[in-house]
PDB file of C-alpha atoms in Angstrom:
ATOM      1  CA  UNK A1385     -42.417  -5.892   6.692  1.00 42.00           C
ATOM      2  CA  UNK A1386     -41.656  -8.967   4.563  1.00 45.00           C
ATOM      3  CA  UNK A1387     -40.237  -6.820   1.761  1.00 47.00           C
ATOM      4  CA  UNK A1388     -38.075  -4.812   4.175  1.00 68.00           C
ATOM      5  CA  UNK A1389     -36.725  -7.961   5.781  1.00 70.00           C
ATOM      6  CA  UNK A1390     -35.989  -9.554   2.413  1.00 77.00           C
ATOM      7  CA  UNK A1391     -34.148  -6.395   1.349  1.00 76.00           C
ATOM      8  CA  UNK A1392     -32.151  -6.468   4.578  1.00 71.00           C
ATOM      9  CA  UNK A1393     -31.178 -10.080   3.912  1.00 76.00           C
ATOM     10  CA  UNK A1394     -30.031  -9.192   0.405  1.00 81.00           C
ATOM     11  CA  UNK A1395     -27.923  -6.319   1.669  1.00 78.00           C
ATOM     12  CA  UNK A1396     -26.451  -8.502   4.395  1.00 76.00           C
ATOM     13  CA  UNK A1397     -25.540 -11.102   1.771  1.00 82.00           C
ATOM     14  CA  UNK A1398     -23.882  -8.434  -0.375  1.00 82.00           C
ATOM     15  CA  UNK A1399     -21.897  -7.130   2.593  1.00 77.00           C
ATOM     16  CA  UNK A1400     -20.590 -10.624   3.276  1.00 80.00           C
ATOM     17  CA  UNK A1401     -19.860 -11.175  -0.416  1.00 82.00           C
ATOM     18  CA  UNK A1402     -17.777  -8.002  -0.608  1.00 81.00           C
ATOM     19  CA  UNK A1403     -15.782  -9.018   2.458  1.00 79.00           C
ATOM     20  CA  UNK A1404     -15.061 -12.425   0.932  1.00 83.00           C
ATOM     21  CA  UNK A1405     -14.149 -10.835  -2.386  1.00 83.00           C
ATOM     22  CA  UNK A1406     -11.559  -8.625  -0.699  1.00 82.00           C
ATOM     23  CA  UNK A1407     -10.114 -11.656   1.078  1.00 83.00           C
ATOM     24  CA  UNK A1408      -9.660 -13.276  -2.359  1.00 86.00           C
ATOM     25  CA  UNK A1409      -7.865 -10.163  -3.624  1.00 87.00           C
ATOM     26  CA  UNK A1410      -5.308 -10.301  -0.808  1.00 85.00           C
ATOM     27  CA  UNK A1411      -1.731 -11.318  -1.426  1.00 83.00           C
ATOM     28  CA  UNK A1412      -1.441 -14.887  -0.006  1.00 81.00           C
ATOM     29  CA  UNK A1413      -0.189 -14.978   3.573  1.00 82.00           C
ATOM     30  CA  UNK A1414       2.734 -17.230   2.662  1.00 81.00           C
ATOM     31  CA  UNK A1415       3.895 -14.759   0.016  1.00 81.00           C
ATOM     32  CA  UNK A1416       3.604 -11.866   2.449  1.00 81.00           C
ATOM     33  CA  UNK A1417       5.654 -13.796   4.977  1.00 85.00           C
ATOM     34  CA  UNK A1418       8.362 -14.316   2.346  1.00 86.00           C
ATOM     35  CA  UNK A1419       8.329 -10.620   1.506  1.00 86.00           C
ATOM     36  CA  UNK A1420       8.617  -9.711   5.184  1.00 87.00           C
ATOM     37  CA  UNK A1421      11.669 -11.958   5.609  1.00 89.00           C
ATOM     38  CA  UNK A1422      13.332 -10.556   2.473  1.00 89.00           C
ATOM     39  CA  UNK A1423      12.550  -7.010   3.606  1.00 90.00           C
ATOM     40  CA  UNK A1424      14.129  -7.547   7.022  1.00 91.00           C
ATOM     41  CA  UNK A1425      17.179  -9.188   5.463  1.00 92.00           C
ATOM     42  CA  UNK A1426      17.943  -6.395   3.005  1.00 93.00           C
ATOM     43  CA  UNK A1427      17.318  -3.768   5.692  1.00 91.00           C
ATOM     44  CA  UNK A1428      19.921  -5.392   7.956  1.00 93.00           C
ATOM     45  CA  UNK A1429      22.437  -5.673   5.099  1.00 95.00           C
ATOM     46  CA  UNK A1430      22.127  -2.007   4.158  1.00 94.00           C
ATOM     47  CA  UNK A1431      22.246  -0.853   7.776  1.00 92.00           C
ATOM     48  CA  UNK A1432      25.524  -2.759   8.342  1.00 93.00           C
ATOM     49  CA  UNK A1433      27.317  -0.812   5.597  1.00 94.00           C
ATOM     50  CA  UNK A1434      30.390   1.294   6.419  1.00 94.00           C
ATOM     51  CA  UNK A1435      29.519   4.361   4.326  1.00 96.00           C
ATOM     52  CA  UNK A1436      28.619   7.409   6.424  1.00 95.00           C
ATOM     53  CA  UNK A1437      25.283   7.755   4.617  1.00 96.00           C
ATOM     54  CA  UNK A1438      24.262   4.306   5.829  1.00 94.00           C
ATOM     55  CA  UNK A1439      24.765   5.177   9.485  1.00 89.00           C
ATOM     56  CA  UNK A1440      21.483   5.235  11.397  1.00 90.00           C
ATOM     57  CA  UNK A1441      19.762   4.135   8.194  1.00 92.00           C
ATOM     58  CA  UNK A1442      16.002   3.734   8.488  1.00 91.00           C
ATOM     59  CA  UNK A1443      14.191   1.282   6.199  1.00 91.00           C
ATOM     60  CA  UNK A1444      10.419   1.359   6.056  1.00 93.00           C
ATOM     61  CA  UNK A1445       7.545   0.267   3.842  1.00 92.00           C
ATOM     62  CA  UNK A1446       5.584   2.639   1.642  1.00 93.00           C
ATOM     63  CA  UNK A1447       2.735   2.273  -0.837  1.00 92.00           C
ATOM     64  CA  UNK A1448       0.092  -0.440  -0.962  1.00 92.00           C
ATOM     65  CA  UNK A1449       1.902  -2.910   1.274  1.00 90.00           C
ATOM     66  CA  UNK A1450       2.223  -0.320   4.042  1.00 91.00           C
ATOM     67  CA  UNK A1451      -1.425   0.724   3.703  1.00 93.00           C
ATOM     68  CA  UNK A1452      -2.829  -2.814   3.527  1.00 90.00           C
ATOM     69  CA  UNK A1453      -4.376  -2.232   0.078  1.00 92.00           C
ATOM     70  CA  UNK A1454      -2.304  -4.612  -2.068  1.00 90.00           C
ATOM     71  CA  UNK A1455      -4.116  -6.843  -4.541  1.00 90.00           C
ATOM     72  CA  UNK A1456      -2.945  -9.931  -6.378  1.00 86.00           C
ATOM     73  CA  UNK A1457      -1.674  -8.872  -9.816  1.00 85.00           C
ATOM     74  CA  UNK A1458      -3.421 -10.048 -12.978  1.00 82.00           C
ATOM     75  CA  UNK A1459      -1.444 -12.102 -15.487  1.00 73.00           C
ATOM     76  CA  UNK A1460       1.809 -12.283 -13.542  1.00 67.00           C
ATOM     77  CA  UNK A1461       3.027 -13.836 -10.335  1.00 58.00           C
ATOM     78  CA  UNK A1462       5.114 -10.984  -8.972  1.00 68.00           C
ATOM     79  CA  UNK A1463       3.773  -8.121  -6.889  1.00 81.00           C
ATOM     80  CA  UNK A1464       5.482  -4.920  -5.800  1.00 86.00           C
ATOM     81  CA  UNK A1465       6.837  -4.195  -2.340  1.00 90.00           C
ATOM     82  CA  UNK A1466       8.029  -0.585  -2.052  1.00 92.00           C
ATOM     83  CA  UNK A1467      10.672   0.409   0.485  1.00 93.00           C
ATOM     84  CA  UNK A1468      12.289   3.697   1.454  1.00 95.00           C
ATOM     85  CA  UNK A1469      15.932   3.778   2.570  1.00 95.00           C
ATOM     86  CA  UNK A1470      16.001   6.973   4.631  1.00 95.00           C
ATOM     87  CA  UNK A1471      19.493   8.315   5.365  1.00 96.00           C
ATOM     88  CA  UNK A1472      19.578  10.905   8.185  1.00 94.00           C
ATOM     89  CA  UNK A1473      23.147  11.832   7.262  1.00 94.00           C
ATOM     90  CA  UNK A1474      22.111  12.793   3.733  1.00 95.00           C
ATOM     91  CA  UNK A1475      22.346  16.410   2.556  1.00 94.00           C
ATOM     92  CA  UNK A1476      20.909  18.286  -0.400  1.00 94.00           C
ATOM     93  CA  UNK A1477      24.400  19.271  -1.559  1.00 95.00           C
ATOM     94  CA  UNK A1478      24.932  15.586  -2.362  1.00 96.00           C
ATOM     95  CA  UNK A1479      23.461  14.715  -5.741  1.00 96.00           C
ATOM     96  CA  UNK A1480      20.614  12.194  -5.977  1.00 96.00           C
ATOM     97  CA  UNK A1481      22.792  10.105  -8.301  1.00 96.00           C
ATOM     98  CA  UNK A1482      25.528   9.887  -5.669  1.00 96.00           C
ATOM     99  CA  UNK A1483      23.164   8.939  -2.830  1.00 96.00           C
ATOM    100  CA  UNK A1484      21.442   6.342  -4.989  1.00 97.00           C
ATOM    101  CA  UNK A1485      24.833   4.877  -5.965  1.00 97.00           C
ATOM    102  CA  UNK A1486      25.730   4.397  -2.291  1.00 97.00           C
ATOM    103  CA  UNK A1487      22.688   2.154  -1.844  1.00 97.00           C
ATOM    104  CA  UNK A1488      23.425   0.319  -5.089  1.00 97.00           C
ATOM    105  CA  UNK A1489      27.072  -0.275  -4.222  1.00 97.00           C
ATOM    106  CA  UNK A1490      26.131  -1.764  -0.874  1.00 97.00           C
ATOM    107  CA  UNK A1491      23.633  -4.126  -2.522  1.00 97.00           C
ATOM    108  CA  UNK A1492      26.218  -5.134  -5.133  1.00 97.00           C
ATOM    109  CA  UNK A1493      28.618  -6.039  -2.336  1.00 97.00           C
ATOM    110  CA  UNK A1494      26.351  -8.971  -1.460  1.00 96.00           C
ATOM    111  CA  UNK A1495      26.662 -12.060  -3.643  1.00 95.00           C
ATOM    112  CA  UNK A1496      22.983 -12.768  -2.988  1.00 94.00           C
ATOM    113  CA  UNK A1497      21.619  -9.317  -3.799  1.00 96.00           C
ATOM    114  CA  UNK A1498      23.988  -8.633  -6.708  1.00 96.00           C
ATOM    115  CA  UNK A1499      22.404 -11.359  -8.850  1.00 96.00           C
ATOM    116  CA  UNK A1500      18.887 -10.128  -8.055  1.00 95.00           C
ATOM    117  CA  UNK A1501      19.607  -6.450  -8.610  1.00 96.00           C
ATOM    118  CA  UNK A1502      18.098  -4.246 -11.330  1.00 96.00           C
ATOM    119  CA  UNK A1503      18.648  -0.502 -11.601  1.00 95.00           C
ATOM    120  CA  UNK A1504      15.580   1.682 -12.127  1.00 94.00           C
ATOM    121  CA  UNK A1505      15.338   5.424 -12.735  1.00 92.00           C
ATOM    122  CA  UNK A1506      14.902   6.434  -9.093  1.00 93.00           C
ATOM    123  CA  UNK A1507      15.395   3.220  -7.150  1.00 95.00           C
ATOM    124  CA  UNK A1508      17.003  -0.219  -7.002  1.00 97.00           C
ATOM    125  CA  UNK A1509      14.919  -3.342  -7.562  1.00 96.00           C
ATOM    126  CA  UNK A1510      15.538  -6.811  -6.121  1.00 95.00           C
ATOM    127  CA  UNK A1511      13.684  -9.334  -8.252  1.00 93.00           C
ATOM    128  CA  UNK A1512      12.638 -12.599  -6.643  1.00 90.00           C
ATOM    129  CA  UNK A1513      11.374 -14.416  -9.742  1.00 82.00           C
ATOM    130  CA  UNK A1514       7.738 -15.547  -9.641  1.00 77.00           C
ATOM    131  CA  UNK A1515       7.377 -14.159  -6.119  1.00 79.00           C
ATOM    132  CA  UNK A1516       7.663 -10.381  -5.794  1.00 86.00           C
ATOM    133  CA  UNK A1517      10.163  -7.574  -6.230  1.00 90.00           C
ATOM    134  CA  UNK A1518      11.445  -5.074  -3.694  1.00 93.00           C
ATOM    135  CA  UNK A1519      11.869  -1.488  -4.919  1.00 95.00           C
ATOM    136  CA  UNK A1520      14.277   0.436  -2.677  1.00 96.00           C
ATOM    137  CA  UNK A1521      14.139   4.236  -3.013  1.00 96.00           C
ATOM    138  CA  UNK A1522      16.833   6.331  -1.291  1.00 97.00           C
ATOM    139  CA  UNK A1523      15.649   9.357   0.700  1.00 97.00           C
ATOM    140  CA  UNK A1524      17.099  12.179   2.783  1.00 97.00           C
ATOM    141  CA  UNK A1525      15.536  14.706   5.143  1.00 95.00           C
ATOM    142  CA  UNK A1526      13.654  17.691   3.731  1.00 96.00           C
ATOM    143  CA  UNK A1527      14.514  20.319   6.368  1.00 92.00           C
ATOM    144  CA  UNK A1528      11.984  22.814   5.006  1.00 91.00           C
ATOM    145  CA  UNK A1529       9.021  20.466   5.517  1.00 91.00           C
ATOM    146  CA  UNK A1530       7.194  20.928   8.833  1.00 88.00           C
ATOM    147  CA  UNK A1531       5.614  17.474   8.482  1.00 87.00           C
ATOM    148  CA  UNK A1532       8.944  15.606   8.590  1.00 87.00           C
ATOM    149  CA  UNK A1533       8.935  15.127   4.837  1.00 94.00           C
ATOM    150  CA  UNK A1534      11.797  13.772   2.790  1.00 96.00           C
ATOM    151  CA  UNK A1535      13.564  14.259  -0.514  1.00 96.00           C
ATOM    152  CA  UNK A1536      13.794  11.450  -3.072  1.00 96.00           C
ATOM    153  CA  UNK A1537      15.539  11.463  -6.467  1.00 95.00           C
ATOM    154  CA  UNK A1538      13.649  12.647  -9.525  1.00 93.00           C
ATOM    155  CA  UNK A1539      13.652  10.440 -12.611  1.00 89.00           C
ATOM    156  CA  UNK A1540      16.744  12.138 -14.038  1.00 90.00           C
ATOM    157  CA  UNK A1541      18.726  11.836 -10.781  1.00 90.00           C
ATOM    158  CA  UNK A1542      19.564  15.525 -11.089  1.00 90.00           C
ATOM    159  CA  UNK A1543      17.101  17.039  -8.644  1.00 94.00           C
ATOM    160  CA  UNK A1544      15.664  16.214  -5.244  1.00 96.00           C
ATOM    161  CA  UNK A1545      11.892  15.842  -5.182  1.00 95.00           C
ATOM    162  CA  UNK A1546       9.727  16.360  -2.099  1.00 95.00           C
ATOM    163  CA  UNK A1547       7.914  13.323  -0.694  1.00 95.00           C
ATOM    164  CA  UNK A1548       6.353  12.194   2.580  1.00 96.00           C
ATOM    165  CA  UNK A1549       5.334   8.493   2.564  1.00 95.00           C
ATOM    166  CA  UNK A1550       5.058   8.275   6.338  1.00 94.00           C
ATOM    167  CA  UNK A1551       2.877  11.377   6.487  1.00 95.00           C
ATOM    168  CA  UNK A1552       0.693   9.986   3.703  1.00 96.00           C
ATOM    169  CA  UNK A1553       0.310   6.725   5.597  1.00 95.00           C
ATOM    170  CA  UNK A1554      -0.706   8.541   8.796  1.00 95.00           C
ATOM    171  CA  UNK A1555      -3.334  10.531   6.899  1.00 96.00           C
ATOM    172  CA  UNK A1556      -4.706   7.410   5.223  1.00 96.00           C
ATOM    173  CA  UNK A1557      -4.867   5.484   8.497  1.00 95.00           C
ATOM    174  CA  UNK A1558      -6.697   8.389  10.161  1.00 96.00           C
ATOM    175  CA  UNK A1559      -9.354   8.284   7.451  1.00 96.00           C
ATOM    176  CA  UNK A1560      -9.499   4.483   7.458  1.00 95.00           C
ATOM    177  CA  UNK A1561     -10.248   4.544  11.197  1.00 94.00           C
ATOM    178  CA  UNK A1562     -13.493   6.421  10.520  1.00 94.00           C
ATOM    179  CA  UNK A1563     -16.553   4.149  10.709  1.00 89.00           C
ATOM    180  CA  UNK A1564     -19.922   5.111   9.168  1.00 89.00           C
ATOM    181  CA  UNK A1565     -22.886   5.612  11.484  1.00 88.00           C
ATOM    182  CA  UNK A1566     -25.564   3.079  10.537  1.00 83.00           C
ATOM    183  CA  UNK A1567     -29.294   3.502  11.018  1.00 78.00           C
ATOM    184  CA  UNK A1568     -30.848   0.351  12.515  1.00 66.00           C
ATOM    185  CA  UNK A1569     -34.531  -0.373  11.856  1.00 57.00           C
ATOM    186  CA  UNK A1570     -36.684  -3.119  13.312  1.00 51.00           C
ATOM    187  CA  UNK A1571     -36.465  -5.032  10.054  1.00 49.00           C
ATOM    188  CA  UNK A1572     -32.684  -4.765  10.181  1.00 52.00           C
ATOM    189  CA  UNK A1573     -32.638  -6.023  13.760  1.00 53.00           C
ATOM    190  CA  UNK A1574     -34.637  -9.089  12.766  1.00 52.00           C
ATOM    191  CA  UNK A1575     -32.324  -9.766   9.846  1.00 50.00           C
ATOM    192  CA  UNK A1576     -29.212  -9.389  11.986  1.00 49.00           C
ATOM    193  CA  UNK A1577     -30.546 -11.928  14.487  1.00 50.00           C
ATOM    194  CA  UNK A1578     -30.970 -14.439  11.665  1.00 47.00           C
ATOM    195  CA  UNK A1579     -27.530 -13.983  10.092  1.00 44.00           C
ATOM    196  CA  UNK A1580     -25.207 -14.788  12.948  1.00 41.00           C
ATOM    197  CA  UNK A1581     -22.761 -16.402  10.506  1.00 42.00           C
ATOM    198  CA  UNK A1582     -22.296 -13.161   8.540  1.00 37.00           C
ATOM    199  CA  UNK A1583     -19.578 -10.828   9.737  1.00 37.00           C
ATOM    200  CA  UNK A1584     -20.257  -7.075   9.635  1.00 39.00           C
ATOM    201  CA  UNK A1585     -18.295  -5.340   6.908  1.00 36.00           C
ATOM    202  CA  UNK A1586     -15.976  -3.253   9.153  1.00 39.00           C
ATOM    203  CA  UNK A1587     -14.568  -6.507  10.579  1.00 36.00           C
ATOM    204  CA  UNK A1588     -13.480  -8.160   7.365  1.00 38.00           C
ATOM    205  CA  UNK A1589     -11.809 -11.504   6.863  1.00 41.00           C
ATOM    206  CA  UNK A1590      -8.487  -9.693   6.621  1.00 50.00           C
ATOM    207  CA  UNK A1591      -9.222  -7.510   9.641  1.00 60.00           C
ATOM    208  CA  UNK A1592      -8.839  -4.330   7.593  1.00 73.00           C
ATOM    209  CA  UNK A1593     -11.094  -1.319   7.367  1.00 88.00           C
ATOM    210  CA  UNK A1594     -13.915  -0.485   4.985  1.00 89.00           C
ATOM    211  CA  UNK A1595     -11.655   2.055   3.242  1.00 93.00           C
ATOM    212  CA  UNK A1596      -8.915  -0.508   2.623  1.00 93.00           C
ATOM    213  CA  UNK A1597     -11.429  -2.836   1.018  1.00 90.00           C
ATOM    214  CA  UNK A1598     -12.884  -0.034  -1.092  1.00 92.00           C
ATOM    215  CA  UNK A1599      -9.399   0.716  -2.420  1.00 95.00           C
ATOM    216  CA  UNK A1600      -8.772  -2.969  -3.134  1.00 93.00           C
ATOM    217  CA  UNK A1601     -11.991  -3.299  -5.157  1.00 92.00           C
ATOM    218  CA  UNK A1602     -11.279  -0.093  -7.093  1.00 95.00           C
ATOM    219  CA  UNK A1603      -7.748  -1.238  -7.932  1.00 94.00           C
ATOM    220  CA  UNK A1604      -8.999  -4.583  -9.158  1.00 93.00           C
ATOM    221  CA  UNK A1605     -11.636  -2.786 -11.275  1.00 94.00           C
ATOM    222  CA  UNK A1606      -8.863  -0.672 -12.792  1.00 94.00           C
ATOM    223  CA  UNK A1607      -6.675  -3.703 -13.469  1.00 92.00           C
ATOM    224  CA  UNK A1608      -9.485  -5.569 -15.206  1.00 92.00           C
ATOM    225  CA  UNK A1609     -10.551  -2.529 -17.223  1.00 93.00           C
ATOM    226  CA  UNK A1610      -7.040  -1.838 -18.529  1.00 92.00           C
ATOM    227  CA  UNK A1611      -5.973  -5.466 -18.924  1.00 89.00           C
ATOM    228  CA  UNK A1612      -4.549  -5.780 -22.444  1.00 87.00           C
ATOM    229  CA  UNK A1613      -4.623  -2.006 -23.007  1.00 90.00           C
ATOM    230  CA  UNK A1614      -1.901   0.637 -22.853  1.00 90.00           C
ATOM    231  CA  UNK A1615      -0.907   0.690 -19.166  1.00 82.00           C
ATOM    232  CA  UNK A1616       0.206   4.308 -19.548  1.00 87.00           C
ATOM    233  CA  UNK A1617      -3.505   5.182 -19.594  1.00 91.00           C
ATOM    234  CA  UNK A1618      -4.180   3.414 -16.307  1.00 92.00           C
ATOM    235  CA  UNK A1619      -4.419   5.651 -13.203  1.00 94.00           C
ATOM    236  CA  UNK A1620      -1.649   4.912 -10.730  1.00 93.00           C
ATOM    237  CA  UNK A1621      -2.556   3.490  -7.329  1.00 93.00           C
ATOM    238  CA  UNK A1622      -1.692   6.587  -5.296  1.00 95.00           C
ATOM    239  CA  UNK A1623      -4.194   8.673  -7.279  1.00 96.00           C
ATOM    240  CA  UNK A1624      -6.976   6.130  -6.775  1.00 97.00           C
ATOM    241  CA  UNK A1625      -6.104   5.738  -3.100  1.00 97.00           C
ATOM    242  CA  UNK A1626      -6.008   9.474  -2.436  1.00 98.00           C
ATOM    243  CA  UNK A1627      -9.299  10.255  -4.169  1.00 98.00           C
ATOM    244  CA  UNK A1628     -11.061   7.348  -2.470  1.00 98.00           C
ATOM    245  CA  UNK A1629      -9.708   8.315   0.963  1.00 98.00           C
ATOM    246  CA  UNK A1630     -10.902  11.901   0.561  1.00 98.00           C
ATOM    247  CA  UNK A1631     -14.301  10.734  -0.687  1.00 97.00           C
ATOM    248  CA  UNK A1632     -14.676   8.177   2.096  1.00 96.00           C
ATOM    249  CA  UNK A1633     -13.966  10.777   4.778  1.00 97.00           C
ATOM    250  CA  UNK A1634     -16.493  13.181   3.251  1.00 97.00           C
ATOM    251  CA  UNK A1635     -19.182  10.497   3.020  1.00 95.00           C
ATOM    252  CA  UNK A1636     -18.667   9.212   6.568  1.00 94.00           C
ATOM    253  CA  UNK A1637     -18.965  12.714   7.987  1.00 94.00           C
ATOM    254  CA  UNK A1638     -21.888  13.761   5.790  1.00 94.00           C
ATOM    255  CA  UNK A1639     -24.681  11.337   6.667  1.00 91.00           C
ATOM    256  CA  UNK A1640     -26.136   8.367   8.519  1.00 90.00           C
ATOM    257  CA  UNK A1641     -26.543   5.250   6.352  1.00 85.00           C
ATOM    258  CA  UNK A1642     -28.963   2.322   6.279  1.00 79.00           C
ATOM    259  CA  UNK A1643     -26.268  -0.317   5.685  1.00 76.00           C
ATOM    260  CA  UNK A1644     -22.549  -0.673   5.095  1.00 77.00           C
ATOM    261  CA  UNK A1645     -23.296  -0.993   1.383  1.00 77.00           C
TER     262      UNK A1645
END
C-alpha cells in the first residue's frame, strides 16, 4: 500500500510538472495580444480593398496558432503567425501569381505595411522585428473538394495546390476533445485527496487539451534536437502534429489507463 501510494504521488507530481512545462513553452500572453491586434488590422485593410478579388474576403488563422500548439522559438525572438486570405471571387483560370499579386499590391498601398513587407514563394510576410511575423497565403475555392477545401499557390506560382486548413483544424480539435479513461484505485484515491493543489492534466495552466500539450512537448524536443544542425532535416510541424493526433486518437480508444502519464 505504501509503495502504491508513493508511486501515485510521483505520477501526480510528474503530471503537474508536465502541465507547468507546457505553460512555460507558451507564447507570452502579451505577445499573443499584439499578434491578435496586428492580425485584425491587416485583415481589415485587405478587406477594404477595391479589387474584385478582395470582395467578401475571409481572413483566418491556420497552423500552430490556430491549433493552440505554438511554442516559444529557440534562439530568436520572432514566432510565426500563419494566415489565409481566402477570396471567394477567385477562379482557377486566374494564375496563382496574379492572385498573390493582388494581395501584395493591397499591402504595398499601406505606408505601414509596405515597410514591413517581404515576398515569399507562396505568401507575403509582414515582419514585426523582435516580435513575430505574419505570413499571409492567398487562397481560392476548390470546387471539386467535398470538404470545402481550397487552392493555394505552389512554390513556383504556376499551379494551384489543394489545401484545407479549416478542415484540418476541425479534425485536430475533434481528436483533441477526446479524453482518456482513467482507472482509479484506492491508492490513487488516497493520493488525490492529498494533492488538492495539483491540477489534473486535462485542465492545464493554459486550459488546452492533453493532445495540444503533447504536440508542444514534441515540437520543443524537435527544436532542441536540431538546434545548430541543418534545419532541412527537421520534420515540419504539420507532420509531427498529424502523426501525434492520429496516435493520440488510437491510444485513447484502445485502452483504459492508470494515470494521465
